[in-house]
XYZ file of C-alpha atoms in Angstrom:
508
model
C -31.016 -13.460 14.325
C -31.515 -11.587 17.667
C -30.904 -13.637 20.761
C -32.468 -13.310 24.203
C -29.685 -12.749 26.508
C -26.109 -14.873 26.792
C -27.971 -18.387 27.308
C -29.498 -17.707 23.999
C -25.981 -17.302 22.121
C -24.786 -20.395 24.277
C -27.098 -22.795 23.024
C -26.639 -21.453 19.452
C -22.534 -21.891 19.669
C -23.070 -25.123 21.206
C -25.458 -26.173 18.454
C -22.329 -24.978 15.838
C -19.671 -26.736 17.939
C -18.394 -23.794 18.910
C -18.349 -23.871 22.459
C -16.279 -25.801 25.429
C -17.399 -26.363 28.738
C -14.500 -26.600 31.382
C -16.340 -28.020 35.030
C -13.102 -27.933 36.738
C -12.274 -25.394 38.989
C -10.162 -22.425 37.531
C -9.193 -19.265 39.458
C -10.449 -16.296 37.544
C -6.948 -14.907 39.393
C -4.764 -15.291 36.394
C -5.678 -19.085 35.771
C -8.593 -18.202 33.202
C -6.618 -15.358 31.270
C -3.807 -18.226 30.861
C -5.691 -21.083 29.822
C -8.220 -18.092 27.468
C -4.418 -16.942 25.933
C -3.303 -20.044 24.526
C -6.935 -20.786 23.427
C -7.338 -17.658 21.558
C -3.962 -18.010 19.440
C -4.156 -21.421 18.402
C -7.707 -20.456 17.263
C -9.617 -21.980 19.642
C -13.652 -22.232 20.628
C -15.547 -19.895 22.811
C -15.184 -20.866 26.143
C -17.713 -21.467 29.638
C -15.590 -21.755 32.718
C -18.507 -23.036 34.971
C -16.523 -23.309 38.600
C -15.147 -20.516 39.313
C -15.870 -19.883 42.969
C -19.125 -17.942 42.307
C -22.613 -18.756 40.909
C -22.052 -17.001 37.599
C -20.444 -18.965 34.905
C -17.680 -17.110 32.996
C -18.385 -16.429 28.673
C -14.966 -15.400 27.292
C -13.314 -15.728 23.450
C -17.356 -15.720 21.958
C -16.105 -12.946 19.299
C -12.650 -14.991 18.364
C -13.005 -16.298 15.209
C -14.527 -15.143 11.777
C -17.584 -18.120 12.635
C -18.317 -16.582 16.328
C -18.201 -13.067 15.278
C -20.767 -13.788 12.538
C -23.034 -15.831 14.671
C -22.960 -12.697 17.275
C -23.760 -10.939 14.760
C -26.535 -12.619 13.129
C -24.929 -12.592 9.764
C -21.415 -12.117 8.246
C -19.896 -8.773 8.611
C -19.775 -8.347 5.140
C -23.754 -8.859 5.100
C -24.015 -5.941 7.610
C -21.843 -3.727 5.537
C -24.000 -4.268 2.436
C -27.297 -3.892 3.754
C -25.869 -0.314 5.672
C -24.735 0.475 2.360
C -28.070 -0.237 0.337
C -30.041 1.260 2.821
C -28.276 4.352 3.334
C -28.338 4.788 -0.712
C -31.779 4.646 -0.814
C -32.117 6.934 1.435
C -30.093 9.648 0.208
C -31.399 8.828 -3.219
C -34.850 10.105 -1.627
C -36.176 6.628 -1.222
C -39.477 6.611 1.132
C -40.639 2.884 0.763
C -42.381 0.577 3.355
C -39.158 -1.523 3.575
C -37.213 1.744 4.576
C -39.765 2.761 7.038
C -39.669 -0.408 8.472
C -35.798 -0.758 8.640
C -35.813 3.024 10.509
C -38.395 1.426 13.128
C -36.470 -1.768 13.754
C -33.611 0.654 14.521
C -35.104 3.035 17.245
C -34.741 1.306 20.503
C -37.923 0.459 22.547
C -38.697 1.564 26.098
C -41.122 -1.256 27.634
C -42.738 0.353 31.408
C -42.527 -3.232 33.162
C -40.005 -4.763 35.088
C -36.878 -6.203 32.903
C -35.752 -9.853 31.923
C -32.488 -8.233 33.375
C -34.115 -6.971 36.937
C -35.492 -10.899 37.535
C -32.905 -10.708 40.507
C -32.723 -7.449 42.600
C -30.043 -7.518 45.128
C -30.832 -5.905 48.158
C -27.094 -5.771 49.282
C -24.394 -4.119 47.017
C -20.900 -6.411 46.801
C -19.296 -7.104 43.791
C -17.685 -9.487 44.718
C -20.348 -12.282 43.669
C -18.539 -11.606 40.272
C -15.677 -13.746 38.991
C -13.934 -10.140 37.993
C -10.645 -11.482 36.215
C -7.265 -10.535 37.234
C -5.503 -11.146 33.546
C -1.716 -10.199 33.833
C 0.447 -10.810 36.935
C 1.109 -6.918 36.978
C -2.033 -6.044 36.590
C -3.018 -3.377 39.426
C -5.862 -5.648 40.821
C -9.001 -6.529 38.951
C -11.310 -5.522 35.805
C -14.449 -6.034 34.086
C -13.287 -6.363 30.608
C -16.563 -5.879 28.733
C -18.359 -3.572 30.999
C -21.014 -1.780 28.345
C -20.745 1.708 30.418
C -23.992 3.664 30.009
C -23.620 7.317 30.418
C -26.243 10.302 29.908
C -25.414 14.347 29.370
C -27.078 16.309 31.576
C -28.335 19.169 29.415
C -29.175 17.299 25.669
C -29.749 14.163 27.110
C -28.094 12.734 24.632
C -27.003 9.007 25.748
C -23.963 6.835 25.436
C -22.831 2.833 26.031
C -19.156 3.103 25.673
C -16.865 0.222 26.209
C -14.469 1.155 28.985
C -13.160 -1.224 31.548
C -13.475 -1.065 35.437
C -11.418 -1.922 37.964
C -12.711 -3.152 41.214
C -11.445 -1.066 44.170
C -13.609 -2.909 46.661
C -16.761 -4.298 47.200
C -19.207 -0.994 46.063
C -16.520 0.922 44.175
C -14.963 0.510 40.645
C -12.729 2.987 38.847
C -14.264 4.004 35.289
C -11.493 4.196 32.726
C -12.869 6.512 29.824
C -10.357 8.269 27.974
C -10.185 11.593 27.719
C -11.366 11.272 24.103
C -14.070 9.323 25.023
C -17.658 10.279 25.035
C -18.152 9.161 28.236
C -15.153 11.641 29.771
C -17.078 14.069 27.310
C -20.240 13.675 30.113
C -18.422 13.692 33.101
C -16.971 17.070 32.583
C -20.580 18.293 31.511
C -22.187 16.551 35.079
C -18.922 18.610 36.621
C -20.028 21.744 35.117
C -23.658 21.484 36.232
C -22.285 20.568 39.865
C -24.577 17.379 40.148
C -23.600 13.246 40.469
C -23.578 11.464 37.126
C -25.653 8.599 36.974
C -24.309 5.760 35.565
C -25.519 2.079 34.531
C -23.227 -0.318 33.408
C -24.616 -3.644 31.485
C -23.114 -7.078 31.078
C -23.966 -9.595 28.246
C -27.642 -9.403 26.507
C -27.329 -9.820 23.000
C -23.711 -10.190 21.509
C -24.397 -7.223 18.948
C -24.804 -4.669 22.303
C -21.369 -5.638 22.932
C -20.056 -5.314 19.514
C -22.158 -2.042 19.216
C -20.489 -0.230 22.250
C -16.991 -0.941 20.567
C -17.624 0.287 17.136
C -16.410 4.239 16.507
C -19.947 5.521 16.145
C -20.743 9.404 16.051
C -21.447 11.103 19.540
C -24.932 11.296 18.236
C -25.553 8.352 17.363
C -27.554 5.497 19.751
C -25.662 2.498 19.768
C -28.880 0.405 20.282
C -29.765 1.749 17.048
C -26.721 -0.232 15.483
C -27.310 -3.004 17.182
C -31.491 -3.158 16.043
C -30.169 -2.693 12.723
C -27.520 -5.260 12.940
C -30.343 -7.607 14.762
C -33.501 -6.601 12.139
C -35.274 -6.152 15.544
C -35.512 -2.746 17.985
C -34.150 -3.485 21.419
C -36.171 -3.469 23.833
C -34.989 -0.852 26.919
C -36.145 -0.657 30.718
C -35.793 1.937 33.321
C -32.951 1.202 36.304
C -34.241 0.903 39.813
C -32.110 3.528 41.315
C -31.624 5.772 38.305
C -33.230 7.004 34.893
C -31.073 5.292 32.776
C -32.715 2.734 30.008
C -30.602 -0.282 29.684
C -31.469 -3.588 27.468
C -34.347 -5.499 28.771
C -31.913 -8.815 27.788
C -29.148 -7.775 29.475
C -27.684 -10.613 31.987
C -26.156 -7.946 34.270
C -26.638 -4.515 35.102
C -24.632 -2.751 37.530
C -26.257 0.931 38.447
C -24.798 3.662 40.668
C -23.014 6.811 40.167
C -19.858 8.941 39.764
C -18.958 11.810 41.738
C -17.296 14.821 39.752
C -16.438 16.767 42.797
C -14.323 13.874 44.563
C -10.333 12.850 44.390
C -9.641 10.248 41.643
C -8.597 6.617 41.799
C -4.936 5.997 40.562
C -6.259 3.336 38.290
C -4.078 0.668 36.766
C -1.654 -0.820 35.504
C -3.579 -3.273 32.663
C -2.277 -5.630 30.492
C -3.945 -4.110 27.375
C -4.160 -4.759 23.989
C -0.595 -3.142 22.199
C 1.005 -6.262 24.243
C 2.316 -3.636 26.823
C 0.874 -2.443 30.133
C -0.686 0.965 30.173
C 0.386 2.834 32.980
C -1.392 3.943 36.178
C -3.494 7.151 35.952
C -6.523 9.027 37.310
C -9.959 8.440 36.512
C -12.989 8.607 38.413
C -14.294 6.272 41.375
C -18.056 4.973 40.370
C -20.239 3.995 43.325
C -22.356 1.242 42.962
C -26.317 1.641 44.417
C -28.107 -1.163 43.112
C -27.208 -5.203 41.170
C -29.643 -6.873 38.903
C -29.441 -9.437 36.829
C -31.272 -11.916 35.289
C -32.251 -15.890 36.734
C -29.242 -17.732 34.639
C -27.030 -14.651 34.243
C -23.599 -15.253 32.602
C -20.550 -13.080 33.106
C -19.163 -11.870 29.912
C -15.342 -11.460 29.865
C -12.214 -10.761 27.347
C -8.659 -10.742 27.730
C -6.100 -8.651 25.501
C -2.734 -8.516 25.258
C -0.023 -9.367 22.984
C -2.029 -9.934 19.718
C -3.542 -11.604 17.778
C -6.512 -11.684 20.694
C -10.312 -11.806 20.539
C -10.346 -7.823 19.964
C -8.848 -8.487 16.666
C -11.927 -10.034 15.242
C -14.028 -7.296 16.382
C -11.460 -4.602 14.649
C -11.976 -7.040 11.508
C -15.567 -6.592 11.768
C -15.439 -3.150 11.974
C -13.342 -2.280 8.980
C -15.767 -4.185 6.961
C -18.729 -2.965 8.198
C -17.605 0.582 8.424
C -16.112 1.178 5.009
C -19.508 1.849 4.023
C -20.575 5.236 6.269
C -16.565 6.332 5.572
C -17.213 6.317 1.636
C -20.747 7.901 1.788
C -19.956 10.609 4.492
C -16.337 11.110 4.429
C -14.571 10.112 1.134
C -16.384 8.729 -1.570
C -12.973 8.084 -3.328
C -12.265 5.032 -0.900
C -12.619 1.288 -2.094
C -11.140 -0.267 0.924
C -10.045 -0.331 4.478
C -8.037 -2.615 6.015
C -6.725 -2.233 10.046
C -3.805 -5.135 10.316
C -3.995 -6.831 13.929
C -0.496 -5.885 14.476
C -1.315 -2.511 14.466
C -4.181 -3.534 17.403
C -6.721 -1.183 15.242
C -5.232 2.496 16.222
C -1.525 2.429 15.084
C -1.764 1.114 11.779
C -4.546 1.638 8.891
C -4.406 1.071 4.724
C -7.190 2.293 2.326
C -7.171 1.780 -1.254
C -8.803 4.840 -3.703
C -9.891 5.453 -6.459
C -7.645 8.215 -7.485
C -8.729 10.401 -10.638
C -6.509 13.989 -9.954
C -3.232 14.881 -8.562
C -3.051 15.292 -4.689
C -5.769 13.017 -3.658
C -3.736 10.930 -1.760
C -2.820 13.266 0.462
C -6.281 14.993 0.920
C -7.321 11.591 1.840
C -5.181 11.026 4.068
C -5.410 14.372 5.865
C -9.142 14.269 5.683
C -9.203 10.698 7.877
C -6.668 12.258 10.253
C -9.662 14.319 11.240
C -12.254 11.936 11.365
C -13.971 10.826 14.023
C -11.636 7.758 15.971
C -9.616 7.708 12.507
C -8.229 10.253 13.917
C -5.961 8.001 16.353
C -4.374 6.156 13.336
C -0.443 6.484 14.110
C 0.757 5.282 10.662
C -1.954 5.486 7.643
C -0.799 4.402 4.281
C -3.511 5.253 0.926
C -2.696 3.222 -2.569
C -4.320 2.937 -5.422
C -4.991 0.327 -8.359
C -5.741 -3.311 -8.596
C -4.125 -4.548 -5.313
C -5.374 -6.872 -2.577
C -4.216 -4.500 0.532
C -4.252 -7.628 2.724
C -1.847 -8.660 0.718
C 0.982 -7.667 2.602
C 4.071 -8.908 0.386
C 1.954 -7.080 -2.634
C 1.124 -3.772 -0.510
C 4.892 -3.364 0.755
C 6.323 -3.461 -2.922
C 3.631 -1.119 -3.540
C 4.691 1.470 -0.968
C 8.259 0.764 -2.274
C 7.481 1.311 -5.976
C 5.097 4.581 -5.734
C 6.882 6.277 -2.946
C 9.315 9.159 -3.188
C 10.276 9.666 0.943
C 10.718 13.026 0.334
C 7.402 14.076 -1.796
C 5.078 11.557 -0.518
C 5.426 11.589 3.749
C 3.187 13.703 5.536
C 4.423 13.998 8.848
C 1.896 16.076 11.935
C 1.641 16.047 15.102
C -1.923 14.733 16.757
C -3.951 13.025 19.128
C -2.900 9.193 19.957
C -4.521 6.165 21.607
C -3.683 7.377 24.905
C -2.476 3.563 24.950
C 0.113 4.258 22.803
C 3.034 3.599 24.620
C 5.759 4.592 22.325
C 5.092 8.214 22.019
C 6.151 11.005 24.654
C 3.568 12.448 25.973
C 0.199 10.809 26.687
C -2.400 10.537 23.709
C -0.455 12.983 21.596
C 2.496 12.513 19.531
C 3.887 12.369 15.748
C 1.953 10.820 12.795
C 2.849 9.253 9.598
C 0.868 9.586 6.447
C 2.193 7.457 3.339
C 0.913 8.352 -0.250
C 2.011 5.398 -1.910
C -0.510 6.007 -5.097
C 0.191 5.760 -8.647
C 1.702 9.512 -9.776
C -0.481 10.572 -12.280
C -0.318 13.802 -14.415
C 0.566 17.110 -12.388
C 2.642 14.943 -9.661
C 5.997 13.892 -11.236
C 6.383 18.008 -12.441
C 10.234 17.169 -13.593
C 9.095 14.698 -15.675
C 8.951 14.157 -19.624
C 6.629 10.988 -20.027
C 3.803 12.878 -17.121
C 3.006 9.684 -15.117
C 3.854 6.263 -14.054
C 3.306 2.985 -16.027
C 3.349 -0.231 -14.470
C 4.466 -3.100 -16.644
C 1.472 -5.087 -17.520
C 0.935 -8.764 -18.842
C 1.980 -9.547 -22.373
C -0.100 -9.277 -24.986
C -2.461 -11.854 -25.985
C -0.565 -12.092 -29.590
C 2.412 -12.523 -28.198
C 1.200 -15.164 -25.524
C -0.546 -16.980 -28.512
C 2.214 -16.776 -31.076
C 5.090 -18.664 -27.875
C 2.481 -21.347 -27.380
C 2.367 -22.126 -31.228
C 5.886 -22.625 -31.486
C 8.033 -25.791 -30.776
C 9.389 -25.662 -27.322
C 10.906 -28.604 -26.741
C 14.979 -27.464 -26.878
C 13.661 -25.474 -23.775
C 14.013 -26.360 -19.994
C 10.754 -25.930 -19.128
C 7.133 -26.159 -20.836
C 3.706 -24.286 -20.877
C 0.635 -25.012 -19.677
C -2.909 -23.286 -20.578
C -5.671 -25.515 -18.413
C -8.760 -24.603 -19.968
C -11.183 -23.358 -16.810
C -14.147 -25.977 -15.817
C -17.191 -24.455 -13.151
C -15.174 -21.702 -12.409
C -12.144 -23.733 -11.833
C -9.022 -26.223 -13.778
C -10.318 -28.648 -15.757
C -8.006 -31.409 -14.260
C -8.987 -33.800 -17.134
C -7.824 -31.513 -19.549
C -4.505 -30.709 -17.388
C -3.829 -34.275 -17.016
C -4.017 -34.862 -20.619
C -1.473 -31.662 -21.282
C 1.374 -33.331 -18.976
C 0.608 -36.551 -20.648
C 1.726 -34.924 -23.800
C 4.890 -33.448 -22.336
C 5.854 -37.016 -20.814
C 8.639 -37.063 -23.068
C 10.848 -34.446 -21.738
C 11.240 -35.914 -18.529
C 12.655 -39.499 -19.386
């Protein structure tokens, strides 16, 4: 279901019991991130911190949990991933009915000419500081919007961009942008450099929890990221013009934030940040973005995260993503691929497993060379592909997996690539070594030296066999066998009870 700004998802997690209210003062200096940290890992609720030393009550921890990230959402992630998937069959399958029409129209975002739900306040003097802007870690260099939705347009396609990149505040009109250099964002700031000319630049706060999810999730540079979110939300989103710039941001939105960045000036030495790997990222240049103009709406909310050492409220949205992404990998990437999974310990760009469907020799390690190309995929530090029947979040399953299938010498693929430029283990900034495992069955035309051709796993025991043991007289045995017939789906417990009943005897 779509909601109408941040008091609309408020009232819904409050309605689920999702939701605390703390009327105390807290200090959004370290106090919040503290209290927001233990919270988060001992799976806590969403959280409104409602005196804070400014008018704007502070939303943090509303995507921590399986429950909160589906009521962003609307649905379950899983329900997202199958109706991308049935949709985008149809489609290629040359489908042209009224319900695929309709689902392309809720998708394009809507301009509306009148004055936004998000412009109700105009503020006629720029100062950030009315926001509670959390300082998270006590080495943190000062501090940062955390969920700034950064909205960004090239100057010669026009083609637009909300990227997630945080912002710290160097003083009342001035915040540094951090977009990496792999970013679509930094992508438009060299072009605005190129054409000599000021970037404009809006950046939103809040609106609809599926903007926020939408400017996280590893979309194609040509690709809207309202258009996810209308087809996460069933329902276009509606888009108005900024006051002091051409930019369209969410009508919804609770803050917006407009101004500019200069290409031709000196960069900010931004950082450090306690990020998301549990370590700080270092200090490093990005550019200074001037603020011209604040609106928001009449009970705007301040949207906030913290990360750090995980599990943390990113997590969840990582989760989210793997589900709902597996979908557009298989139909445009590798149609071999059954599953993805992206651990929290490997905080979504060190670590990734996907299961195949493997059917000729090799595959494995086409797969895994074709996703070190792909689109953010192409961060992964470690990626590991298996095949056959195995949960792959199943982690005491998938190691013995790895162990069983892989042959160090035959099956690593080791390059050298781009990195996270978070990565804080490798030598030079956002490039370094990778590791590709190909822990999948060896079929035919793999194991070359030898006789018996491929691998076979040892299997259950025959149904004969299993038979023929229960017949027989067991009782000179130290243990005994059950066989619980299934009831609904499940044990019959009657029928279980009645089986130890009539083994009573060998346990006097």
């Amino acid at each position: 279901m779509p909601y109408n700004g941040l008091s609309s998802f408020i009232k819904r997690l409050e309605e689920e019991g999702e939701l605390v209210r703390a009327s105390s003062f807290v200090d959004p200096v370290l106090e919040i991130s503290e209290i927001t940290d233990r919270i988060v890992k001992s799976n806590g609720k969403a959280l409104l911190f409602e005196n804070n030393g400014t008018n704007y009550p502070i939303l943090i921890n509303i995507f921590g949990s399986d429950k909160r990230m589906a009521l962003a959402l609307g649905k379950s992630p899983e329900d997202v991933a199958k109706e991308i998937e049935t949709f985008f069959e149809s489609v290629t399958g040359g489908s042209r009915s009224i319900k695929n029409i309709g689902t392309l129209f809720n998708v394009i975002p809507k301009r509306i000419k009148r004055k936004g739900k998000c412009q109700e306040v105009i503020f006629k003097e720029v100062d950030l500081s009315i926001f509670p802007v959390l300082k998270s870690w006590p080495f943190d260099g000062g501090r940062f919007f955390t969920l700034p939705i950064v909205h960004t347009v090239h100057p010669e396609t026009k083609k637009k961009n909300a990227g997630m990149y945080r912002m710290q505040v160097i003083d009342n009109k001035t915040t540094a942008i951090h977009w990496q250099r792999h970013k679509t964002g930094a992508n438009h700031f060299e072009a605005w450099k190129k054409v000599g000319k000021k970037m404009p630049v809006a950046v939103v706060l809040g609106g609809d929890p599926s903007y926020t999810y939408s400017a996280t999730a590893p979309l194609p540079e040509n690709i809207d990221e309202y258009m996810l979110a209308g087809f996460i939300r069933g329902k276009r989103v509606k888009m108005v013009k900024c006051v002091t710039n051409e930019i369209l941001v969410p009508d919804d939105a609770d803050i917006v934030i407009e101004g500019y960045v200069d290409p031709s000036e000196e960069l900010f030495l931004e950082g450090p940040f306690g990020d998301h790997t549990g370590f700080y990222s270092l200090s490093d240049w990005y550019p200074k973005f001037h603020v011209t103009c604040i609106t928001t709406s009449k009970n705007a909310v301040f949207l906030a995260t913290i990360v750090g050492v995980p599990p943390m409220e990113d997590a969840f949205l990582s989760k989210a993503t793997e589900k709902i992404f597996l979908s557009p990998i298989k139909l445009a990437i590798q149609p071999e691929i059954e599953d993805l999974h992206l651990p929290a310990e490997g905080v979504s760009h060190n670590f990734a497993v996907v299961k195949i469907r493997k059917s000729y020799p090799g595959q494995g390690k086409k797969v895994i060379s074709s996703l070190f190309g792909a689109g953010q995929m192409s961060f992964t530090k470690y990626l590991v592909v298996v095949d056959g029947d195995i949960d792959i979040r199943d982690y005491p399953k998938l190691v013995g997996q790895v162990l069983r299938n892989t042959d160090f010498k035959r099956d690593l693929l080791f390059i050298d690539g781009p990195l996270d430029v978070l990565d804080h283990a490798s030598d030079n900034p956002a490039f370094g070594g990778k590791l590709g495992i190909d822990a999948t069955g060896k079929i035919e035309g793999e194991l070359v030296d030898r006789k018996d051709g491929e691998q076979k796993n040892i299997d259950k025991f025959p149904e004969p066999v299993f038979k023929e043991v229960l017949a027989k007289q067991l009782e000179n045995l130290p243990f005994f066998i059950l066989s619980p017939k299934q009831k609904n789906g499940g044990i019959d417990f009657d029928n279980l009870k009645a089986e130890l009943t009539d083994f009573s005897t060998l346990f006097p």
